[in-house]
Short mmCIF file of C-alpha atoms and ligand atoms in Angstrom, two decimals:
data_model
loop_
_atom_site.label_atom_id
_atom_site.label_comp_id
_atom_site.label_asym_id
_atom_site.label_seq_id
_atom_site.Cartn_x
_atom_site.Cartn_y
_atom_site.Cartn_z
CA UNK Q 10 0.00 0.00 0.00
CA UNK Q 11 1.36 3.46 -0.88
CA UNK Q 12 1.62 6.16 1.77
CA UNK Q 13 -1.24 8.13 0.24
CA UNK Q 14 -3.48 5.04 0.12
CA UNK Q 15 -2.67 4.41 3.77
CA UNK Q 16 -3.65 8.00 4.66
CA UNK Q 17 -6.90 7.70 2.74
CA UNK Q 18 -8.00 4.94 5.11
CA UNK Q 19 -7.48 7.12 8.20
CA UNK Q 20 -10.67 8.65 9.60
CA UNK Q 21 -10.53 12.31 10.62
CA UNK Q 22 -13.37 14.13 12.37
CA UNK Q 23 -13.70 17.80 11.40
CA UNK Q 24 -15.71 19.50 14.13
CA UNK Q 25 -16.77 22.70 12.35
CA UNK Q 26 -16.31 24.28 8.94
CA UNK Q 27 -12.69 25.45 8.77
CA UNK Q 28 -12.10 28.19 6.26
CA UNK Q 29 -9.31 28.49 3.71
CA UNK Q 30 -10.13 25.12 2.14
CA UNK Q 31 -8.85 23.06 5.08
CA UNK Q 32 -11.79 20.65 5.10
CA UNK Q 33 -11.45 20.11 1.34
CA UNK Q 34 -7.67 19.67 1.61
CA UNK Q 35 -8.19 17.05 4.30
CA UNK Q 36 -10.84 15.33 2.18
CA UNK Q 37 -8.28 14.91 -0.59
CA UNK Q 38 -5.94 13.09 1.81
CA UNK Q 39 -8.00 11.33 4.52
CA UNK Q 40 -11.48 9.94 5.09
CA UNK Q 41 -13.21 12.97 6.55
CA UNK Q 42 -16.38 13.07 8.66
CA UNK Q 43 -18.02 16.48 9.01
CA UNK Q 44 -19.40 16.58 12.56
CA UNK Q 45 -21.57 19.63 11.95
CA UNK Q 46 -23.45 17.80 9.20
CA UNK Q 47 -24.44 14.83 11.39
CA UNK Q 48 -28.17 14.92 12.14
CA UNK Q 49 -27.86 12.24 14.80
CA UNK Q 50 -24.47 12.58 16.55
CA UNK Q 51 -25.15 9.59 18.84
CA UNK Q 52 -25.77 7.31 15.86
CA UNK Q 53 -22.70 8.79 14.14
CA UNK Q 54 -20.45 8.06 17.13
CA UNK Q 55 -21.91 4.56 17.53
CA UNK Q 56 -21.06 3.78 13.89
CA UNK Q 57 -17.79 5.69 13.35
CA UNK Q 58 -16.46 6.77 16.78
CA UNK Q 59 -14.15 3.78 17.19
CA UNK Q 60 -12.40 4.45 13.84
CA UNK Q 61 -11.69 8.18 14.29
CA UNK Q 62 -7.92 8.68 14.72
CA UNK Q 63 -7.67 12.44 14.30
CA UNK Q 64 -9.68 15.60 14.94
CA UNK Q 65 -9.35 18.83 12.98
CA UNK Q 66 -10.86 21.76 14.80
CA UNK Q 67 -10.65 25.53 14.99
CA UNK Q 68 -10.12 27.96 17.79
CA UNK Q 69 -12.59 30.33 16.18
CA UNK Q 70 -15.59 28.02 16.43
CA UNK Q 71 -16.62 25.38 18.96
CA UNK Q 72 -14.80 23.38 21.60
CA UNK Q 73 -13.26 19.92 21.85
CA UNK Q 74 -14.23 18.87 25.35
CA UNK Q 75 -13.48 15.77 27.38
CA UNK Q 76 -16.86 14.21 26.55
CA UNK Q 77 -16.04 14.26 22.83
CA UNK Q 78 -12.51 12.93 23.37
CA UNK Q 79 -13.91 10.09 25.49
CA UNK Q 80 -16.15 8.98 22.62
CA UNK Q 81 -13.13 8.41 20.37
CA UNK Q 82 -11.06 5.50 21.76
CA UNK Q 83 -8.67 5.40 18.75
CA UNK Q 84 -7.93 9.15 18.85
CA UNK Q 85 -4.24 10.01 18.36
CA UNK Q 86 -4.16 13.70 17.44
CA UNK Q 87 -6.23 16.88 17.69
CA UNK Q 88 -5.02 19.48 15.19
CA UNK Q 89 -6.37 22.93 15.93
CA UNK Q 90 -6.46 25.93 13.59
CA UNK Q 91 -5.19 28.94 15.57
CA UNK Q 92 -2.39 29.72 17.97
CA UNK Q 93 -4.53 29.77 21.11
CA UNK Q 94 -5.81 26.33 22.06
CA UNK Q 95 -8.18 27.09 24.89
CA UNK Q 96 -10.83 25.54 22.60
CA UNK Q 97 -9.36 22.09 23.33
CA UNK Q 98 -9.40 20.30 26.68
CA UNK Q 99 -5.68 19.63 26.55
CA UNK Q 100 -5.59 17.78 29.88
CA UNK Q 101 -8.26 15.34 28.65
CA UNK Q 102 -6.38 14.92 25.36
CA UNK Q 103 -3.09 14.20 27.15
CA UNK Q 104 -4.86 11.73 29.44
CA UNK Q 105 -6.24 9.96 26.36
CA UNK Q 106 -2.74 9.93 24.84
CA UNK Q 107 -3.69 12.31 22.01
CA UNK Q 108 -1.22 14.93 20.78
CA UNK Q 109 -2.65 18.46 20.38
CA UNK Q 110 -1.20 20.75 17.72
CA UNK Q 111 -1.82 24.44 17.01
CA UNK Q 112 -0.67 26.90 14.33
CA UNK Q 113 1.82 29.31 15.92
CA UNK Q 114 4.40 31.42 14.11
CA UNK Q 115 2.63 31.95 10.80
CA UNK Q 116 0.11 34.40 12.26
CA UNK Q 117 2.41 36.50 14.45
CA UNK Q 118 2.94 39.50 12.17
CA UNK Q 119 -0.64 39.56 10.91
CA UNK Q 120 -2.02 39.64 14.44
CA UNK Q 121 0.48 42.27 15.56
CA UNK Q 122 -0.49 44.41 12.54
CA UNK Q 123 -4.13 44.16 13.55
CA UNK Q 124 -3.25 45.12 17.11
CA UNK Q 125 -1.65 48.31 15.82
CA UNK Q 126 -4.69 49.05 13.65
CA UNK Q 127 -7.01 48.52 16.58
CA UNK Q 128 -4.86 50.65 18.88
CA UNK Q 129 -4.84 53.58 16.45
CA UNK Q 130 -8.52 53.12 15.57
CA UNK Q 131 -9.40 53.27 19.26
CA UNK Q 132 -7.22 56.22 20.24
CA UNK Q 133 -7.81 58.33 17.14
CA UNK Q 134 -11.45 57.17 16.86
CA UNK Q 135 -11.08 56.23 13.22
CA UNK Q 136 -14.34 54.20 12.88
CA UNK Q 137 -16.28 56.97 14.60
CA UNK Q 138 -14.75 59.61 12.30
CA UNK Q 139 -15.63 57.52 9.26
CA UNK Q 140 -19.20 57.07 10.50
CA UNK Q 141 -19.38 60.87 10.91
CA UNK Q 142 -18.34 61.38 7.28
CA UNK Q 143 -20.67 58.69 5.91
CA UNK Q 144 -23.58 60.14 7.86
CA UNK Q 145 -23.08 63.36 5.88
CA UNK Q 146 -22.22 65.35 9.02
CA UNK Q 147 -18.88 66.79 7.83
CA UNK Q 148 -20.31 69.85 5.98
CA UNK Q 149 -22.16 70.88 9.15
CA UNK Q 150 -19.86 69.85 11.93
CA UNK Q 151 -16.17 69.03 12.18
CA UNK Q 152 -15.43 65.72 13.84
CA UNK Q 153 -14.40 66.05 17.48
CA UNK Q 154 -10.72 66.06 18.44
CA UNK Q 155 -9.50 62.66 19.55
CA UNK Q 156 -7.12 61.49 22.26
CA UNK Q 157 -3.53 60.88 21.16
CA UNK Q 158 -0.94 58.11 21.22
CA UNK Q 159 1.79 60.73 21.64
CA UNK Q 160 3.51 60.71 24.99
CA UNK Q 161 1.88 57.51 26.13
CA UNK Q 162 3.42 54.54 27.86
CA UNK Q 163 2.18 51.22 26.54
CA UNK Q 164 2.05 48.08 28.68
CA UNK Q 165 1.96 44.72 26.97
CA UNK Q 166 0.32 41.93 28.93
CA UNK Q 167 1.90 38.72 27.61
CA UNK Q 168 5.24 39.19 25.87
CA UNK Q 169 5.19 36.04 23.74
CA UNK Q 170 5.84 36.00 20.01
CA UNK Q 171 2.83 38.22 19.24
CA UNK Q 172 3.52 40.54 22.19
CA UNK Q 173 7.10 40.98 20.98
CA UNK Q 174 5.95 41.70 17.42
CA UNK Q 175 3.61 44.36 18.84
CA UNK Q 176 6.49 45.82 20.86
CA UNK Q 177 8.71 46.01 17.73
CA UNK Q 178 5.99 47.94 15.92
CA UNK Q 179 5.43 50.24 18.91
CA UNK Q 180 9.12 51.12 18.90
CA UNK Q 181 8.53 52.64 15.49
CA UNK Q 182 5.77 54.75 16.98
CA UNK Q 183 8.21 56.23 19.50
CA UNK Q 184 6.30 55.31 22.65
CA UNK Q 185 7.65 53.86 25.88
CA UNK Q 186 7.02 50.14 26.36
CA UNK Q 187 6.72 47.96 29.45
CA UNK Q 188 5.40 44.43 30.00
CA UNK Q 189 4.08 41.86 32.37
CA UNK Q 190 4.38 38.11 31.95
CA UNK Q 191 4.86 35.28 34.43
CA UNK Q 192 8.58 35.88 34.50
CA UNK Q 193 11.02 38.63 33.58
CA UNK Q 194 12.58 37.64 30.25
CA UNK Q 195 16.34 37.41 29.79
CA UNK Q 196 17.59 39.78 27.14
CA UNK Q 197 14.43 41.92 27.06
CA UNK Q 198 15.16 45.55 27.82
CA UNK Q 199 11.61 46.76 28.45
CA UNK Q 200 10.76 47.20 32.12
CA UNK Q 201 8.93 44.19 33.60
CA UNK Q 202 6.17 44.50 36.18
CA UNK Q 203 5.34 41.60 38.48
CA UNK Q 204 1.57 41.73 37.99
CA UNK Q 205 -1.11 43.16 35.73
CA UNK Q 206 -2.12 45.85 38.21
CA UNK Q 207 1.41 47.17 38.62
CA UNK Q 208 1.80 47.28 34.83
CA UNK Q 209 -1.52 49.11 34.42
CA UNK Q 210 -0.51 51.57 37.13
CA UNK Q 211 2.69 52.38 35.24
CA UNK Q 212 1.02 52.75 31.80
CA UNK Q 213 -1.88 54.49 30.12
CA UNK Q 214 -2.36 51.93 27.35
CA UNK Q 215 -2.69 48.22 28.11
CA UNK Q 216 -2.49 45.78 25.21
CA UNK Q 217 -3.45 42.20 26.03
CA UNK Q 218 -1.55 39.63 23.95
CA UNK Q 219 -1.68 36.72 26.40
CA UNK Q 220 -3.24 33.26 25.91
CA UNK Q 221 -6.54 32.29 27.53
CA UNK Q 222 -5.65 29.94 30.38
CA UNK Q 223 -6.92 29.28 33.91
CA UNK Q 224 -4.12 31.56 35.11
CA UNK Q 225 -5.12 34.53 32.90
CA UNK Q 226 -8.90 34.22 33.41
CA UNK Q 227 -10.29 37.67 34.38
CA UNK Q 228 -6.77 38.89 35.04
CA UNK Q 229 -7.85 42.32 33.86
CA UNK Q 230 -10.47 43.08 36.50
CA UNK Q 231 -11.86 46.20 38.18
CA UNK Q 232 -8.68 47.04 40.18
CA UNK Q 233 -6.51 46.69 37.05
CA UNK Q 234 -8.84 48.96 35.06
CA UNK Q 235 -8.83 51.47 37.90
CA UNK Q 236 -5.04 51.39 37.90
CA UNK Q 237 -5.03 52.04 34.14
CA UNK Q 238 -6.84 55.25 34.93
CA UNK Q 239 -9.22 57.82 33.47
CA UNK Q 240 -7.07 58.42 30.40
CA UNK Q 241 -6.45 54.69 29.94
CA UNK Q 242 -6.95 52.70 26.75
CA UNK Q 243 -7.45 48.92 26.82
CA UNK Q 244 -6.74 46.87 23.68
CA UNK Q 245 -7.36 43.12 23.66
CA UNK Q 246 -6.22 40.83 20.84
CA UNK Q 247 -5.50 37.89 23.18
CA UNK Q 248 -8.58 36.21 24.59
CA UNK Q 249 -11.87 37.60 25.88
CA UNK Q 250 -11.63 35.42 28.98
CA UNK Q 251 -8.70 37.55 30.22
CA UNK Q 252 -10.97 40.55 30.80
CA UNK Q 253 -13.74 40.73 33.38
CA UNK Q 254 -16.30 42.08 30.91
CA UNK Q 255 -18.74 43.25 33.60
CA UNK Q 256 -15.94 45.27 35.17
CA UNK Q 257 -14.98 46.66 31.75
CA UNK Q 258 -18.55 47.71 30.96
CA UNK Q 259 -18.70 49.49 34.31
CA UNK Q 260 -15.27 51.08 33.85
CA UNK Q 261 -16.28 52.50 30.46
CA UNK Q 262 -19.68 53.65 31.70
CA UNK Q 263 -18.20 55.45 34.73
CA UNK Q 264 -15.18 56.91 32.95
CA UNK Q 265 -12.79 54.80 35.02
CA UNK Q 266 -10.93 54.26 31.72
CA UNK Q 267 -11.27 56.23 28.50
CA UNK Q 268 -11.77 53.67 25.73
CA UNK Q 269 -11.42 50.03 24.71
CA UNK Q 270 -10.48 48.36 21.43
CA UNK Q 271 -11.47 44.69 21.48
CA UNK Q 272 -11.00 41.92 18.93
CA UNK Q 273 -11.96 39.14 21.34
CA UNK Q 274 -14.80 38.57 23.79
CA UNK Q 275 -15.53 36.21 26.66
CA UNK Q 276 -18.54 34.53 24.99
CA UNK Q 277 -18.03 34.93 21.26
CA UNK Q 278 -19.93 35.72 19.17
CA UNK Q 279 -21.94 37.43 21.94
CA UNK Q 280 -20.83 41.01 22.62
CA UNK Q 281 -22.10 42.67 25.81
CA UNK Q 282 -24.63 45.47 25.33
CA UNK Q 283 -22.62 47.94 27.40
CA UNK Q 284 -19.63 47.54 25.08
CA UNK Q 285 -21.74 47.87 21.93
CA UNK Q 286 -23.40 50.98 23.31
CA UNK Q 287 -20.24 52.77 24.35
CA UNK Q 288 -19.25 55.58 21.95
CA UNK Q 289 -15.50 55.13 22.46
CA UNK Q 290 -15.32 51.35 22.11
CA UNK Q 291 -13.99 49.88 18.87
CA UNK Q 292 -15.14 46.29 18.45
CA UNK Q 293 -14.00 43.70 15.92
CA UNK Q 294 -15.33 40.16 15.30
CA UNK Q 295 -12.14 38.23 16.22
CA UNK Q 296 -10.18 38.98 13.05
CA UNK Q 297 -6.64 39.24 14.47
CA UNK Q 298 -5.09 36.68 12.12
CA UNK Q 299 -7.90 36.93 9.59
CA UNK Q 300 -6.34 37.71 6.24
CA UNK Q 301 -6.63 35.30 3.32
CA UNK Q 302 -2.85 34.92 3.20
CA UNK Q 303 -2.38 34.13 6.88
CA UNK Q 304 -5.38 31.83 7.20
CA UNK Q 305 -4.07 29.89 4.20
CA UNK Q 306 -0.73 29.48 5.99
CA UNK Q 307 -2.48 28.43 9.22
CA UNK Q 308 -4.60 25.92 7.32
CA UNK Q 309 -1.56 24.47 5.57
CA UNK Q 310 0.19 24.04 8.93
CA UNK Q 311 -2.86 22.35 10.44
CA UNK Q 312 -3.01 19.88 7.55
CA UNK Q 313 0.75 19.31 7.78
CA UNK Q 314 0.45 18.44 11.47
CA UNK Q 315 -2.06 15.70 10.65
CA UNK Q 316 -0.17 14.36 7.64
CA UNK Q 317 3.16 14.28 9.48
CA UNK Q 318 1.66 12.57 12.50
CA UNK Q 319 0.27 9.78 10.37
CA UNK Q 320 3.39 9.45 8.20
CA UNK Q 321 6.44 9.95 10.45
CA UNK Q 322 4.96 10.86 13.88
CA UNK Q 323 6.67 14.27 13.83
CA UNK Q 324 3.97 16.95 13.73
CA UNK Q 325 5.75 20.31 13.43
CA UNK Q 326 3.87 22.21 16.14
CA UNK Q 327 2.65 20.13 19.09
CA UNK Q 328 1.59 22.23 22.08
CA UNK Q 329 3.95 21.99 25.07
CA UNK Q 330 1.43 20.11 27.26
CA UNK Q 331 1.38 17.16 24.84
CA UNK Q 332 4.86 17.42 23.29
CA UNK Q 333 5.93 14.41 25.41
CA UNK Q 334 3.55 12.25 23.37
CA UNK Q 335 5.59 12.85 20.23
CA UNK Q 336 8.16 10.04 19.98
CA UNK Q 337 11.85 10.90 19.89
C1 GLV L 14 -6.93 33.15 17.17
O1 GLV L 14 -7.48 33.71 18.05
C2 GLV L 14 -5.87 32.22 17.39
O2 GLV L 14 -5.72 31.74 18.53
O3 GLV L 14 -5.17 31.92 16.44
#
């Protein structure tokens, strides 16, 4: 049997439509089952569950929980589209002996670009100014003056690959930079603060670029927002779970902070009323990595993880929590 014939016999469960042709690419290689098209999931699992050896899923849509993993006794790998993998119960996967992979690296610059766009849009009120023009108000009324990025100190919460790419871009903007992460990083010159509140206290812009984990859940809460201050700008391109959204709604409503630019929300695609209603919030539908070019690269990496696992057992990007399951 040739390698490609062998792969064609391997059953992969795709949990939700993955854009950029990933589902179709997988269909050309493996036997693919589309979970979202199953009218009777129980009957589907009874018939096919024992043959499924891989899952392809996406961070942008749906979760792979323990109860799904437990229904797939032959599962070896869960390949997720996206760098964050809070959509997968990694502990349950590791317990079941399944490797989890994500798509880091290829989306770093795209996401950092978006962070800069969102930062400038929020501070200079670009969407609001455009709405003013489109509403035909310009001939009657000049658009209000906006706050400024000039003279600000920007704190980055989570100085991983994306946080560092944001910092490199901010250097070009001539602002001061500081950061908070679990540990002070060797060779990083920016000042480090031991917790989110201390960082917010020292800055008037806070950009969240951290992953969504149990440790970061609601890390940005009422005291952190208060520390950011009345002139403070919050930008979040990390995960919605990192912000206490009730506290943020209240902070915006009471002028505890000035404005927020958010690409991610705690319960996507739900967006809290108080954020939608606020005139200085700029809200995006989780598009950080969302260009055609970058999603194509993420999709290719996701497919490569599955193909490599089933050919030579060396998926290029296993997540650290399951890297020990990769032989060698
Ligand atoms: C998107 O949010 C990702 O984790 O890639």
